[in-house]
JSON list of C-alpha atoms and ligand atoms in Angstrom, two decimals:
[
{"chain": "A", "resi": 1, "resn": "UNK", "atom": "CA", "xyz": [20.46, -30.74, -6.37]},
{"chain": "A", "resi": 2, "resn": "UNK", "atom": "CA", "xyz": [17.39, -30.24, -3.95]},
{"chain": "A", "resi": 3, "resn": "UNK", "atom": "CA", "xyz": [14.99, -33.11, -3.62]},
{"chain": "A", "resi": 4, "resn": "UNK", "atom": "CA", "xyz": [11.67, -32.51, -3.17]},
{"chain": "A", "resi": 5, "resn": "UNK", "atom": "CA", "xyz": [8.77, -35.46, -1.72]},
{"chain": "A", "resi": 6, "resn": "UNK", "atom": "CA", "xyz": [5.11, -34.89, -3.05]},
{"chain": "A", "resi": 7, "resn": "UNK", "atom": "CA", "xyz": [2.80, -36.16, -0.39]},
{"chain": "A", "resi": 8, "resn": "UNK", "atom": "CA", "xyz": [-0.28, -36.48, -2.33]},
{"chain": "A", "resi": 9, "resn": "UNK", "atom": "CA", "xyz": [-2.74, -39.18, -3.30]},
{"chain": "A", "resi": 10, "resn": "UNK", "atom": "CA", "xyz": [-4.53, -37.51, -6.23]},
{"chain": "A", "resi": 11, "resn": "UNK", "atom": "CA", "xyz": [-2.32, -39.03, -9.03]},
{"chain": "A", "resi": 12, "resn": "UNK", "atom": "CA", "xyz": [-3.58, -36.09, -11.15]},
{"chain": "A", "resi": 13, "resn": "UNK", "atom": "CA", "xyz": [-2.00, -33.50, -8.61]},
{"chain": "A", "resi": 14, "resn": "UNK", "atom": "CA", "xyz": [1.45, -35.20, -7.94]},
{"chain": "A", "resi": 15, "resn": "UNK", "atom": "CA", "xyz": [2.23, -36.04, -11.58]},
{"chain": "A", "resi": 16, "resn": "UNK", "atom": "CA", "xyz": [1.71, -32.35, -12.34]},
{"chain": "A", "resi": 17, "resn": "UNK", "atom": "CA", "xyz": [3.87, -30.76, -9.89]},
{"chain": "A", "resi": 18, "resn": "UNK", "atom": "CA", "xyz": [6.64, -33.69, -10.34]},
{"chain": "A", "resi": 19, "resn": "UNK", "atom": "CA", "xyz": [6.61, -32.80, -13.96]},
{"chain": "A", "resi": 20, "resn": "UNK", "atom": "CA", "xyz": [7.23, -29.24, -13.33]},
{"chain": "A", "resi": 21, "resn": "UNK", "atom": "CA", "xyz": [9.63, -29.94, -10.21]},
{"chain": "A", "resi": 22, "resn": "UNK", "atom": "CA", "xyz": [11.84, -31.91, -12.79]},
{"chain": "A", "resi": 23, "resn": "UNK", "atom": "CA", "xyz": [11.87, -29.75, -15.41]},
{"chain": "A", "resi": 24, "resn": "UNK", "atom": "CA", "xyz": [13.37, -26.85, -12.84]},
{"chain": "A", "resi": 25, "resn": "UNK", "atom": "CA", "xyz": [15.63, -29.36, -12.13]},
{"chain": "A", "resi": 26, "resn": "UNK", "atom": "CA", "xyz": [14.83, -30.76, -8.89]},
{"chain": "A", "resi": 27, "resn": "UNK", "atom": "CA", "xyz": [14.72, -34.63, -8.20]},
{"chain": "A", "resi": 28, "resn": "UNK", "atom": "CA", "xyz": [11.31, -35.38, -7.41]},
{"chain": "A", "resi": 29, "resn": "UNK", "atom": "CA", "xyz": [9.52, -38.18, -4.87]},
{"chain": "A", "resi": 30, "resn": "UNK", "atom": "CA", "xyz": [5.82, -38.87, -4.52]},
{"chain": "A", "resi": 31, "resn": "UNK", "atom": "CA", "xyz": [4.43, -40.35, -2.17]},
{"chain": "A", "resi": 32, "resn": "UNK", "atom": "CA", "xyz": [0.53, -40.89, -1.27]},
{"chain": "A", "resi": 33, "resn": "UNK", "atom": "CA", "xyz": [0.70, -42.44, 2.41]},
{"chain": "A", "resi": 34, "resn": "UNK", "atom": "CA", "xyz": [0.95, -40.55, 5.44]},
{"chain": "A", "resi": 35, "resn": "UNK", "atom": "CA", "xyz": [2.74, -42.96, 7.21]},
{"chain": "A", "resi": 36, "resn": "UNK", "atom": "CA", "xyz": [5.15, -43.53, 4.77]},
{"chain": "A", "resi": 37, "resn": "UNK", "atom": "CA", "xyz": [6.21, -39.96, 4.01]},
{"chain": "A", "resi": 38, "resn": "UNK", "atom": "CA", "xyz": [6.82, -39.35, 7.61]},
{"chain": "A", "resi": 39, "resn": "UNK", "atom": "CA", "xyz": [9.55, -42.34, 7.32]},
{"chain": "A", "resi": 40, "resn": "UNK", "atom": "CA", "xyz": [11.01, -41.03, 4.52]},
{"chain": "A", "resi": 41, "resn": "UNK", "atom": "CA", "xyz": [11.25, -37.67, 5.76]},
{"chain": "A", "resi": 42, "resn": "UNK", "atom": "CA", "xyz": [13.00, -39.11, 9.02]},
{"chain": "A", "resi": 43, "resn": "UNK", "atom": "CA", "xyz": [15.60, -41.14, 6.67]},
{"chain": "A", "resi": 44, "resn": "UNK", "atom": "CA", "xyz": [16.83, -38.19, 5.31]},
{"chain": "A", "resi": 45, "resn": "UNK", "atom": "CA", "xyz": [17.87, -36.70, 2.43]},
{"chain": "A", "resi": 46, "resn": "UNK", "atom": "CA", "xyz": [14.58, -34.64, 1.75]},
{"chain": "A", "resi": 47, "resn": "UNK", "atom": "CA", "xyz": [15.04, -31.11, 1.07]},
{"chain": "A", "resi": 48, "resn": "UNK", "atom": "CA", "xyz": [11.50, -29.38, 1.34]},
{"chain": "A", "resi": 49, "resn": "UNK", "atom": "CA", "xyz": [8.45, -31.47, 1.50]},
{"chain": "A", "resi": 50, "resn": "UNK", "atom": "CA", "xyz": [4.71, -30.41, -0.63]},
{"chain": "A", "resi": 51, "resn": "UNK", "atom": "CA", "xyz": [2.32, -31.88, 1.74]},
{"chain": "A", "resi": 52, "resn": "UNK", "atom": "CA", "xyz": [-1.40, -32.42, 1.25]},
{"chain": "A", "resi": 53, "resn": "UNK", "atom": "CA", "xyz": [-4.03, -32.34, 3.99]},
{"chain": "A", "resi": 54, "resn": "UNK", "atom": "CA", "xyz": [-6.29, -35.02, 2.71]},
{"chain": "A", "resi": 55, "resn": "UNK", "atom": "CA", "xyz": [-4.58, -38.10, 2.32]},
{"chain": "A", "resi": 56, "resn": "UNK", "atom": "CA", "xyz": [-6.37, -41.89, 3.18]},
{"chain": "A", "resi": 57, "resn": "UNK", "atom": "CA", "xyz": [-4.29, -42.89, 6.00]},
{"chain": "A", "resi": 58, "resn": "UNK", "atom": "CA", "xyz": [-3.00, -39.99, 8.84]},
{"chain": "A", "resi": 59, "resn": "UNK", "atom": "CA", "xyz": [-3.71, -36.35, 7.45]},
{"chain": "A", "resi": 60, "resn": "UNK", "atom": "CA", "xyz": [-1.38, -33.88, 6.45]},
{"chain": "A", "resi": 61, "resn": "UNK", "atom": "CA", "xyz": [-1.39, -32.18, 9.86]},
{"chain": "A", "resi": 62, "resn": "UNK", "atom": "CA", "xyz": [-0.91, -35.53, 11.82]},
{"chain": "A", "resi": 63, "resn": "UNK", "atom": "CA", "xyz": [2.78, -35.62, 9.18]},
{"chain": "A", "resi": 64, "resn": "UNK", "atom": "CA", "xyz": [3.71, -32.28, 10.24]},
{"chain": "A", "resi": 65, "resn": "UNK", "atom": "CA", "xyz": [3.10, -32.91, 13.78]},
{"chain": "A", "resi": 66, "resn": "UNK", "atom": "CA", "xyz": [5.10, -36.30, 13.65]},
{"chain": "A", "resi": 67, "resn": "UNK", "atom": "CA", "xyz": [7.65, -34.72, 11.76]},
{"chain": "A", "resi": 68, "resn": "UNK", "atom": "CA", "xyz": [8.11, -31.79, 14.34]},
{"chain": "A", "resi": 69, "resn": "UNK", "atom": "CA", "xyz": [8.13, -33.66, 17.25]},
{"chain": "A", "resi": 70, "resn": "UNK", "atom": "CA", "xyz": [10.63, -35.36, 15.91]},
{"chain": "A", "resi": 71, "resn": "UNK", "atom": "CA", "xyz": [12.72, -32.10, 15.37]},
{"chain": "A", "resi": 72, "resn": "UNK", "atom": "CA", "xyz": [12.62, -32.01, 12.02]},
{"chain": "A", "resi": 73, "resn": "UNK", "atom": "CA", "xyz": [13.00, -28.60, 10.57]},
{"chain": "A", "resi": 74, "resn": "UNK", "atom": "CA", "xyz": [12.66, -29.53, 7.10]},
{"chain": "A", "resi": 75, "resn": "UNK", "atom": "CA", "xyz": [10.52, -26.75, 5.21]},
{"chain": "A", "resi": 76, "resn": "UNK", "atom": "CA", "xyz": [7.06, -28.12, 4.54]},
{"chain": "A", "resi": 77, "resn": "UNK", "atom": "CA", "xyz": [4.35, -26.30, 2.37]},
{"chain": "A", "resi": 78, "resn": "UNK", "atom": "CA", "xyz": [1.01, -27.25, 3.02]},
{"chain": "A", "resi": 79, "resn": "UNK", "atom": "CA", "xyz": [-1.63, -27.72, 0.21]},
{"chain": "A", "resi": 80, "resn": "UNK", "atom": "CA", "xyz": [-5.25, -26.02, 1.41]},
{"chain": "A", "resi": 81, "resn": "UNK", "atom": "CA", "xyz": [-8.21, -25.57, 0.09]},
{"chain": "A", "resi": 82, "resn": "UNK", "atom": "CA", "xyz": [-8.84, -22.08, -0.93]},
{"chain": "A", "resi": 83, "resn": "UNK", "atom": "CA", "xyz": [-11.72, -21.51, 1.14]},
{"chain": "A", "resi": 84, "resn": "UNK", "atom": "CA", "xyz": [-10.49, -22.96, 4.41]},
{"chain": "A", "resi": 85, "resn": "UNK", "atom": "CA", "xyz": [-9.09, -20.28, 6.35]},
{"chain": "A", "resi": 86, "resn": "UNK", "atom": "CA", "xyz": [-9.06, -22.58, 9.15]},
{"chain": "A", "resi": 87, "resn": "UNK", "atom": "CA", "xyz": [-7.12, -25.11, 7.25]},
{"chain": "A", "resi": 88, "resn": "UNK", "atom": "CA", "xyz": [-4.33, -22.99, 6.84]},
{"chain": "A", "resi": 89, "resn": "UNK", "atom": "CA", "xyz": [-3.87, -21.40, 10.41]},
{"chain": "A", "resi": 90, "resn": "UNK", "atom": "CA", "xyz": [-4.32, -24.75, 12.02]},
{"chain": "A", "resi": 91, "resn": "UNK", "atom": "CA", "xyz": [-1.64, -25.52, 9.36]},
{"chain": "A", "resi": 92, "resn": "UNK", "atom": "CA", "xyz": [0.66, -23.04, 9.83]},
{"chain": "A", "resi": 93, "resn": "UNK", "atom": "CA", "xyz": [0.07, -23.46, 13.58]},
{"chain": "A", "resi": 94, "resn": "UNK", "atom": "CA", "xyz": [1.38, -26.85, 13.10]},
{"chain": "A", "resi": 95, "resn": "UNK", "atom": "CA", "xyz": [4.54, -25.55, 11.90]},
{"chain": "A", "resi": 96, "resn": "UNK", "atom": "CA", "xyz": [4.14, -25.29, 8.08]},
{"chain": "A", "resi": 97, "resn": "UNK", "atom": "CA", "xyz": [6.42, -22.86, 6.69]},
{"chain": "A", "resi": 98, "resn": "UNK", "atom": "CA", "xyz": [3.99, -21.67, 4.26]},
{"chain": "A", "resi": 99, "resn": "UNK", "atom": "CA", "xyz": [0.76, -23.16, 2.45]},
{"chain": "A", "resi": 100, "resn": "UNK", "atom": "CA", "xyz": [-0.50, -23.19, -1.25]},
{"chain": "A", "resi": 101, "resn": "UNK", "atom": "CA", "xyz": [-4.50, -22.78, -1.12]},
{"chain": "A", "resi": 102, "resn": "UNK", "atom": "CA", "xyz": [-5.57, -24.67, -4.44]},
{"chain": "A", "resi": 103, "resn": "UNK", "atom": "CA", "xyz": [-5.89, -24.63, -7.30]},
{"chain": "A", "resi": 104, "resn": "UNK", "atom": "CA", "xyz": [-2.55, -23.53, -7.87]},
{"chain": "A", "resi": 105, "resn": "UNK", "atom": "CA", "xyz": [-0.95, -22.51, -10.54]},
{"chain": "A", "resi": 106, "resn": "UNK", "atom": "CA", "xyz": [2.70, -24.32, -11.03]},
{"chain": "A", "resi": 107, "resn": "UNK", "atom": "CA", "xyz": [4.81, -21.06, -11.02]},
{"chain": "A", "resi": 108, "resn": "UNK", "atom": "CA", "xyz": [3.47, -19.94, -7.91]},
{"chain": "A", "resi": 109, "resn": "UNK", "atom": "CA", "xyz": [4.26, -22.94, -5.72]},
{"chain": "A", "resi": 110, "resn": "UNK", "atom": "CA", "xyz": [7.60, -22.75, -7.84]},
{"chain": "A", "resi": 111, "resn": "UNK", "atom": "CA", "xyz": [8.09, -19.06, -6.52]},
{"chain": "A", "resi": 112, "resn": "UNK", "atom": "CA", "xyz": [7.87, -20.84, -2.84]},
{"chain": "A", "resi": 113, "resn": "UNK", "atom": "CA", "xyz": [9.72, -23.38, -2.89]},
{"chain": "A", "resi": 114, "resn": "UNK", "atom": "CA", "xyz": [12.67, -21.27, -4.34]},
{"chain": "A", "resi": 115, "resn": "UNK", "atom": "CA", "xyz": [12.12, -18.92, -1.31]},
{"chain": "A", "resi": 116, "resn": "UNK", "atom": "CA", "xyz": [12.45, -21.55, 1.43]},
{"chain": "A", "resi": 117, "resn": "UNK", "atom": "CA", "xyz": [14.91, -23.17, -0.06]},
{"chain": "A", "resi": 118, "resn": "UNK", "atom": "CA", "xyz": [17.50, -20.39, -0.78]},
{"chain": "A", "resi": 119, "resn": "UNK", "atom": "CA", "xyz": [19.71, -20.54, 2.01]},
{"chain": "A", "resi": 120, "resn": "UNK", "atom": "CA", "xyz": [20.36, -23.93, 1.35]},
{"chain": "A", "resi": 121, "resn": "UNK", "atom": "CA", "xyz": [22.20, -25.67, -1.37]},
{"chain": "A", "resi": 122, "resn": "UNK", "atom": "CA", "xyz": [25.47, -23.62, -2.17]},
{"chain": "A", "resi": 123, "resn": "UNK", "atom": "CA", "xyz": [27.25, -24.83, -5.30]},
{"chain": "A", "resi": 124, "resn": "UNK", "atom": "CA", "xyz": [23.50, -24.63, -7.08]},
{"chain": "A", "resi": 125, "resn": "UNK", "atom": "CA", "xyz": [24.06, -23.76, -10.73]},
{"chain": "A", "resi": 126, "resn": "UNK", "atom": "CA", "xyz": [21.18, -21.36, -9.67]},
{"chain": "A", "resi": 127, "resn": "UNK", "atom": "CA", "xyz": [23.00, -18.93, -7.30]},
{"chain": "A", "resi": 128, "resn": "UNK", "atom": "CA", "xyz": [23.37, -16.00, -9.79]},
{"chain": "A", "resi": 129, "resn": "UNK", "atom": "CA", "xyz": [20.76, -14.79, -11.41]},
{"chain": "A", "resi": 130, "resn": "UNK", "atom": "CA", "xyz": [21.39, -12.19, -14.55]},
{"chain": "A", "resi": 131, "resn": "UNK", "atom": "CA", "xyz": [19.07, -10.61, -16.99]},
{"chain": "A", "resi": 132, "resn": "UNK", "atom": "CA", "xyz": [20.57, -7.58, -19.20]},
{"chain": "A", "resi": 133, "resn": "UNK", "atom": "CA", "xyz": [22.67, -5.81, -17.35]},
{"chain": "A", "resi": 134, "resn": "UNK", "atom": "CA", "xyz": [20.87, -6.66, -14.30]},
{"chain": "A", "resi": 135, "resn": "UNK", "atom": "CA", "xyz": [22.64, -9.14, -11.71]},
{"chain": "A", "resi": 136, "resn": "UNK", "atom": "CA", "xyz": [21.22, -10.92, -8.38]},
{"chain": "A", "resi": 137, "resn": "UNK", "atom": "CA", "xyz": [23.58, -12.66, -6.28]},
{"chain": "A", "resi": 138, "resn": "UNK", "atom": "CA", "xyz": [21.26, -15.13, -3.78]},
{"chain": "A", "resi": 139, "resn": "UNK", "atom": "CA", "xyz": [24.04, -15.84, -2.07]},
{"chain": "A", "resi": 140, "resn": "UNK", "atom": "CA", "xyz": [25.46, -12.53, -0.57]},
{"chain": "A", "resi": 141, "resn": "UNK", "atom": "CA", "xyz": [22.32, -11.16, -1.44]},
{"chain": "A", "resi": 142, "resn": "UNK", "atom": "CA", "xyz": [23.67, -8.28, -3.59]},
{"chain": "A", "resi": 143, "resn": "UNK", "atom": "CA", "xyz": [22.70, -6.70, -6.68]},
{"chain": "A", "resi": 144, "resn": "UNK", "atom": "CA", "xyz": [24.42, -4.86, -9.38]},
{"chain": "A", "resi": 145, "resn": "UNK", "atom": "CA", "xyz": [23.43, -3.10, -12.66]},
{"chain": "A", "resi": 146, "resn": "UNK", "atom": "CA", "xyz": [26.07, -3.28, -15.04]},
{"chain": "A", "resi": 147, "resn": "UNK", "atom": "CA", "xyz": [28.64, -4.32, -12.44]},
{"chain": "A", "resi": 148, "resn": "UNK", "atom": "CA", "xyz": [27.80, -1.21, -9.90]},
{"chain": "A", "resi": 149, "resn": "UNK", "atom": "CA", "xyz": [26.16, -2.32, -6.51]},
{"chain": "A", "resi": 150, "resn": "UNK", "atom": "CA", "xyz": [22.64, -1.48, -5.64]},
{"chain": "A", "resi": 151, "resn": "UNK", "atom": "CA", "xyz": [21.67, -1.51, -2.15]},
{"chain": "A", "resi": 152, "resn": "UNK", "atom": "CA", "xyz": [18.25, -3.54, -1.83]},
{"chain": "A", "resi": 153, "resn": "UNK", "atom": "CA", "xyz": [16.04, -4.21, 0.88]},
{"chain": "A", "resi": 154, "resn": "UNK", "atom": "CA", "xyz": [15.51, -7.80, 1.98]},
{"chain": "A", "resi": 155, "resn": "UNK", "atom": "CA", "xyz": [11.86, -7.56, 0.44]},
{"chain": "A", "resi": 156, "resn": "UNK", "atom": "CA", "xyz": [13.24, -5.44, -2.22]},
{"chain": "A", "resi": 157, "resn": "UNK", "atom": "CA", "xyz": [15.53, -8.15, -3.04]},
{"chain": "A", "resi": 158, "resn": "UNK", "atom": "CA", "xyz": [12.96, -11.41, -3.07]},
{"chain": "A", "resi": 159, "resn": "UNK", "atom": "CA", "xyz": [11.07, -9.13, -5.60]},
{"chain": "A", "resi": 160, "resn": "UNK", "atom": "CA", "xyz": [13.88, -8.33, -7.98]},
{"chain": "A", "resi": 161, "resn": "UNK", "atom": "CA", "xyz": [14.57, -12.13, -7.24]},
{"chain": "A", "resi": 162, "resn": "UNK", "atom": "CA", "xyz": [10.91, -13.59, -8.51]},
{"chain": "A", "resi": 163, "resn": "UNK", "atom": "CA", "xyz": [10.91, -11.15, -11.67]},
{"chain": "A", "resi": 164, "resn": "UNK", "atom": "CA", "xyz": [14.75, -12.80, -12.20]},
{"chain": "A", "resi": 165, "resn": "UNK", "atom": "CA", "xyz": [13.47, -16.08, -11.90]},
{"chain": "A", "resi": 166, "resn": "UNK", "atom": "CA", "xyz": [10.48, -15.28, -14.24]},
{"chain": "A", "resi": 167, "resn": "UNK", "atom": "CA", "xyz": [11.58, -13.28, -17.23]},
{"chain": "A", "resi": 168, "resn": "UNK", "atom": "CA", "xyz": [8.99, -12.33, -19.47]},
{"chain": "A", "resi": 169, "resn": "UNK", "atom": "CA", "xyz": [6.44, -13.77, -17.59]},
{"chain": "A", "resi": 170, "resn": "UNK", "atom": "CA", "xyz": [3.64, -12.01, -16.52]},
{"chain": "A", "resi": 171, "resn": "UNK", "atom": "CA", "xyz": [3.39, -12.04, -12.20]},
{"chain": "A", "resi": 172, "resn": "UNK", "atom": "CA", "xyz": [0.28, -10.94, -10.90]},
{"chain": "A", "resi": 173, "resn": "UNK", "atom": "CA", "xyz": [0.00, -8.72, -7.73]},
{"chain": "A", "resi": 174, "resn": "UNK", "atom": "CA", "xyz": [-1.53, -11.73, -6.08]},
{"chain": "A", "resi": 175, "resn": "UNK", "atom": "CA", "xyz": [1.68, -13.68, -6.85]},
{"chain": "A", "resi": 176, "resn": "UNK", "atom": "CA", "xyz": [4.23, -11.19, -6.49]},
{"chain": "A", "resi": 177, "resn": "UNK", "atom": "CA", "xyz": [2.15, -10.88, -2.81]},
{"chain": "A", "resi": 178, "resn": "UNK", "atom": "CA", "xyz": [2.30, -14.17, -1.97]},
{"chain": "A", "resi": 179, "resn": "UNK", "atom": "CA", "xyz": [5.53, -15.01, -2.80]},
{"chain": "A", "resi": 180, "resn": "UNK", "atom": "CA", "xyz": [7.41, -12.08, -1.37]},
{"chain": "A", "resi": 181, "resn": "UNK", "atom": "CA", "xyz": [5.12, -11.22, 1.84]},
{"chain": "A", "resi": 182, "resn": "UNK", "atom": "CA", "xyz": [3.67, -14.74, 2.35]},
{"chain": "A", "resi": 183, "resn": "UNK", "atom": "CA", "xyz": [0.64, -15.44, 3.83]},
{"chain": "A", "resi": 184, "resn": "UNK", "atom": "CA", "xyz": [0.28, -12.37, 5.69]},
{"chain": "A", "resi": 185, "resn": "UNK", "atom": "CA", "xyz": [-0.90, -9.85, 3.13]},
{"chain": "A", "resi": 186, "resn": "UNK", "atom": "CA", "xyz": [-4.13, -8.14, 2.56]},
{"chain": "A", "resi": 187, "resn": "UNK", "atom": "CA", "xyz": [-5.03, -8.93, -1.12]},
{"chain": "A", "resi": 188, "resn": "UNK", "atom": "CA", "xyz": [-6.17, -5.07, -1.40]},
{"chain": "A", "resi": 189, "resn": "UNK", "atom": "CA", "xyz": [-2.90, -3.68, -0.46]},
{"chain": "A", "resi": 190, "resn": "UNK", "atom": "CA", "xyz": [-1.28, -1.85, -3.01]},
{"chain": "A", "resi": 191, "resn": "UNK", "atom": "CA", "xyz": [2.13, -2.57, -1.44]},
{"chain": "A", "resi": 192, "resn": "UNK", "atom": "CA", "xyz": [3.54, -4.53, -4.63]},
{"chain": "A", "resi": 193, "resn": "UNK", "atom": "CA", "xyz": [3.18, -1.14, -6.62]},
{"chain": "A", "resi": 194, "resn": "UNK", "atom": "CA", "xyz": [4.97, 0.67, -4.12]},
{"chain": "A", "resi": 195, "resn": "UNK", "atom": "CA", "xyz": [7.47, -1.93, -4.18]},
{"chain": "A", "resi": 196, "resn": "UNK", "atom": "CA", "xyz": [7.96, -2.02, -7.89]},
{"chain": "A", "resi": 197, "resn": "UNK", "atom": "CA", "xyz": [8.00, 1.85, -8.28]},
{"chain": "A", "resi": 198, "resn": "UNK", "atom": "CA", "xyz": [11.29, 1.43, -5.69]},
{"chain": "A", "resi": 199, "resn": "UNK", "atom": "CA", "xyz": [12.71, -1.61, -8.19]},
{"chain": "A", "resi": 200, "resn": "UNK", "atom": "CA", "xyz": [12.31, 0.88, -11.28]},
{"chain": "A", "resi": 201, "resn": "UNK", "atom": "CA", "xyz": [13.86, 3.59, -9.57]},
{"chain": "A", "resi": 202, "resn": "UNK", "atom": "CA", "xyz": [16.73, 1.84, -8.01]},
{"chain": "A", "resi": 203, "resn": "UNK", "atom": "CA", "xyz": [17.62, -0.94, -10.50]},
{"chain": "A", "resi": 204, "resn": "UNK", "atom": "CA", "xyz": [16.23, 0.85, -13.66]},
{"chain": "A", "resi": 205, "resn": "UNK", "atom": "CA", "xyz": [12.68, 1.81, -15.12]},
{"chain": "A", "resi": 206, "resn": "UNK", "atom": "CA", "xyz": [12.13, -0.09, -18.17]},
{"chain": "A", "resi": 207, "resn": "UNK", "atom": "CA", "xyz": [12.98, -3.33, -16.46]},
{"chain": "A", "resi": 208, "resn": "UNK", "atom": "CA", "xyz": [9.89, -3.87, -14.91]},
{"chain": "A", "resi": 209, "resn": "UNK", "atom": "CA", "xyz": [6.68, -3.23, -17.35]},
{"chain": "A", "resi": 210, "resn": "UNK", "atom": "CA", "xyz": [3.20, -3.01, -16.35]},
{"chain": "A", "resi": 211, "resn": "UNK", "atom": "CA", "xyz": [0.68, -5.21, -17.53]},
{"chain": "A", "resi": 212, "resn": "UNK", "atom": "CA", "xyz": [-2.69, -3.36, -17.23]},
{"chain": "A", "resi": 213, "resn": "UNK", "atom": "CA", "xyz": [-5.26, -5.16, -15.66]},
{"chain": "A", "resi": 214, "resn": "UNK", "atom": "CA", "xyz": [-2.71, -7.87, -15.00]},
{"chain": "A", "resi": 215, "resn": "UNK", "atom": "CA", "xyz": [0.57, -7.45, -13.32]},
{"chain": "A", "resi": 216, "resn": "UNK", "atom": "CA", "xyz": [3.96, -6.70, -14.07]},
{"chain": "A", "resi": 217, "resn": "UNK", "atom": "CA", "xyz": [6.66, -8.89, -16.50]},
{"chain": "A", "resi": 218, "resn": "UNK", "atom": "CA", "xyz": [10.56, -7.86, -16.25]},
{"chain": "A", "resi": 219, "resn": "UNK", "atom": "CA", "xyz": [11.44, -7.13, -19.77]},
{"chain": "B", "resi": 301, "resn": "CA", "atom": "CA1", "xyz": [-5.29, -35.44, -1.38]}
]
């Protein structure tokens, strides 16, 4: 099971992400100081840290850089504020492996940590994903409908892979952006419709239904 630290000092923030973290089944740590997440990161045993930038002692970017130059590779998301562009390239910079810009919904940062955390942790209940007759293996990174292989691309695949992890639920274009192309994605792309007309026509059409105005949900 993946452990996750919270470095945040707005009770209000932490509990909610802990409360969702747990019930995805992670183990959960918070932690408001600086200073003290950096030594807890350096003990060990942390799988992927959620760090915040404000925080009353050293900043989020002073952890990262104290963490790095340390050579830890642990993945770290950074929380930004939406409007700081600067926040998040002097973030990223830093060596973040990706950023939230809140508010933030839960599912989104959910859809992140997930991603940078999937090549770690075999024996995870979570390895196989199914819905119908639809099958994604996160570890060899195949896919099969109704037990025949379908050749995805890597993108392809971290698609199929958030819809999987999501069924039913409604994923905007934003998310589905976000979560598969990461922070490097023009918002007016239309590159998740392309993406989901390949899904439909290699894994099956009436998997993935469009929500006008909204999204798509796998059904
Ligand atoms: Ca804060």
């Amino acid at each position: 099971m993946s452990q996750i630290l919270i470095v945040e000092d707005e009770p209000r923030i932490s509990a909610f992400v802990a409360k969702g973290l747990r019930a995805a089944g992670f183990t959960c740590l918070i932690e408001p100081s600086g200073e003290a997440a950096v030594r807890l990161v350096l003990d060990g045993d942390i799988d992927l840290v959620v760090l915040d930038i404000g925080l009353p002692d050293i900043d989020g970017f002073e952890v990262l850089s104290r963490l790095r130059g340390q050579g830890v590779t642990t993945p770290v998301i950074m929380l930004t504020a939406r409007s700081s562009v600067a926040d998040t390239v002097a973030g990223l910079q830093s060596g973040a492996d990706d950023y939230m810009p809140k508010p933030f919904s839960f599912d989104e940062l959910l859809a992140r940590i997930h991603l940078r955390l999937r090549n770690e942790a075999p024996g995870d209940s979570a390895m196989v994903l199914t819905h119908r007759e639809l099958s994604l293996d996160l570890r060899t990174r195949r896919a099969t409908v109704a037990g025949r292989v379908v050749d995805l691309t890597a993108r392809e695949f971290t698609l199929a892979e958030m819809f999987l992890r999501n069924p039913g639920h409604v994923l905007s274009r934003e998310q589905l952006l976000s979560g598969a192309w990461g922070y490097d994605f023009d918002p007016g792309s239309n590159v998740v419709d392309v993406y989901v007309r390949y899904l439909r026509r290699k894994l099956g059409a009436d998997y993935f239904e469009t929500v006008r105005g909204m999204g798509y949900r796998l059904v």
